């Protein structure tokens, strides 16, 4: 149980060519772009690759076309004049077995089956096709991702699977059993400064499973943080071993879908997955130190926190907020999220008392300090005193309703310069910002959050999100 | 324990004149509007009343002015030529005792002490002033709200305490120990269709407590729903009795702040309240059937649900959503919030199978039905089949990432007409909408939510909020 999982060198080199392919075929590229069917068609994928500047050779496959968008089309994989690094199949399920036979003949190993309509339908026909596919895959030693999946989205290789998503390369990998969640994360991540090494949507996991991709990513030098969404898993023991190994060098952030009865039932219909027992999954997280999240928003916040902040191994925070009732809520939220808000004592308290007047300023913790928040120079001193405290691991600036600090561009600029300046000369302890407030519209909050993030300040869209993320990161490092 | 609390007729008539006053004095109206101090000054309150068209007589009190904004000013309460229905005190704490003596001389009973700097500071001086104030209040039988509070905000009387908030009269009362929370709720409520009968911020509760205001509101014909934020309470037994009585005729929605250790510590600094034991409060909610919420957002969602929907006594829902992974999350969220998502059976399932094609549409529950959501006519039939089911109490339309139904104004108009039309001819079972989605910006989501709400459709900004609210409302009605 303590030994490392040895990666299969064949798997590694096969997937390497899938993520950085020189020759790709898309099976099912329609010529008709006037009335394309809705959803992810072969034509859309083919065009997205081209528009993003994919540098490999692209082969559109269509038995009734010779040219598509000025690119020579081929009637089948068998007609393609070279060995393919990746075949993407978008035709209906019943045509898939023949394409796989053609892949074997071509020598192609990597196959992405985008098509749905297999085991997840619960219908006899879908299950029968799935059985045939499984037999061919085994016989041909194919590396199949899917079916019912979005496959490989690799920004560095200009392989774009999700429309409306900006290709942003970076050190975060996402292995997702759901194409929708993968699309959300790739869409949401860049605003938080998250770029992606590989985004893998593997759907029904007919052949390769989440664990196969984890085996690859564990040793991938392009990946520093691994995020996973999964519903079921075939080999739980292997997953535990991999998760433990990965955790030693890279944070592993896991959203397990279907932990409740209703969620588990939906998972069967989605990817024909058996979602498994809640208790087993609790044991998994306890044993591996993997970081558990419950949504894409939480996953993105956790990944952002790992990317931006220096490691902390405890989560004792000072919260600078505003408003008495707001501070009661702050105390409750911190406690609920497992973050400690220790009273200020000794030198820290003395420093703050000398900096802030006592009336209408509460020099406990949470700190109700409007004076500090209206005055960036003073704020710098307050942050200095707080981060110097041996009893604190991080400072959260809670920019909520009572504070007009961020209502003008000028005051926001001061705040940003103060925090950035502090970060440069400070103790290195995290100083983060949480922006929320019912008085403001969501659009206002969004603007402020974006501005802060663009200035390099780690910013969350709620205090709860900030606490939750700090706690998760501290738990990870203290487990390691 | 089963007898009703008999309201004190004196309290009722005194508060009646405070909420609908004919003569109001504001003590501490500065002439200097060039450099007004920050925060809620007497001048600001005075002007807000006038700008909103307060119809009673207004007396600005300032010893160094004869006229303020063309209104005759008076040096003190003693100089006012008539008996005052309400005196609002905004001068510093040490001047408050003399003003109270003047109130007794005037015959004024209702006094709002806005000023902070009393017991909540933890300083000896503030506590000493508070003791003097308490003695005068007792001797003069004054009805004091505060100190350290925003007092009475009454839209129907054009009494506006919160800047930037639109005065919206309606059947919801809010009794809040926190002025900040009261400001948030009054600011946030109107967008959800919530108007207010009385908004009461009572701060340190030096004389009158939350229970006094509840006693009034229990019999107030202008109030149909009562919301409460409290940190501490003086007479827990009385609160239990009142809550139980109120619940028989009006939903009572309570946010108890300071339920955790860190929150409780902040409550002491905020309003000098002893927040009390978590177990006692759990017993309170169990015994009274009061609706527990944990934030202003949750309070507003619950109030909106009570206002808009017909009573339900169970929370078995069908969720129409989109995307397989999304439906797993939906199942998990419903289960976590205590809402049941029963499998569709019998006639309901047969109807849906005849309406929706099975591939890429999951006819279980949650229902992955893009076809229905792209086609409002079909959606109407689907809603008809679902609301006819004896196994379902409500339908939630989850407009999330996978659905492009709401991306154009035209499709949103179709959706609205479909839901509104269905509501008119349907079974009366709630059909609500939850709008969210990472693909969209918060500003987009906000726009769509506003449009839906303006069309009279009960709309939440997340599925979790929708489930939580439906569960709370069903629990309330099943308790009664």
Short mmCIF file of C-alpha atoms in Angstrom, two decimals, chain A residues 52 153 155 160 162 164-168 186-187 190-191:
data_model
loop_
_atom_site.label_atom_id
_atom_site.label_comp_id
_atom_site.label_asym_id
_atom_site.label_seq_id
_atom_site.Cartn_x
_atom_site.Cartn_y
_atom_site.Cartn_z
CA UNK A 52 -7.44 27.97 -33.25
CA UNK A 153 -9.22 19.63 -25.02
CA UNK A 155 -4.83 24.44 -25.25
CA UNK A 160 -10.49 23.12 -28.79
CA UNK A 162 -15.75 23.60 -26.24
CA UNK A 164 -17.18 29.88 -26.63
CA UNK A 165 -14.23 28.94 -24.46
CA UNK A 166 -10.96 30.76 -24.66
CA UNK A 167 -7.93 28.44 -25.09
CA UNK A 168 -5.72 29.13 -22.06
CA UNK A 186 -12.61 25.59 -18.95
CA UNK A 187 -14.94 28.54 -19.44
CA UNK A 190 -9.29 31.74 -17.09
CA UNK A 191 -11.02 34.61 -15.24
#
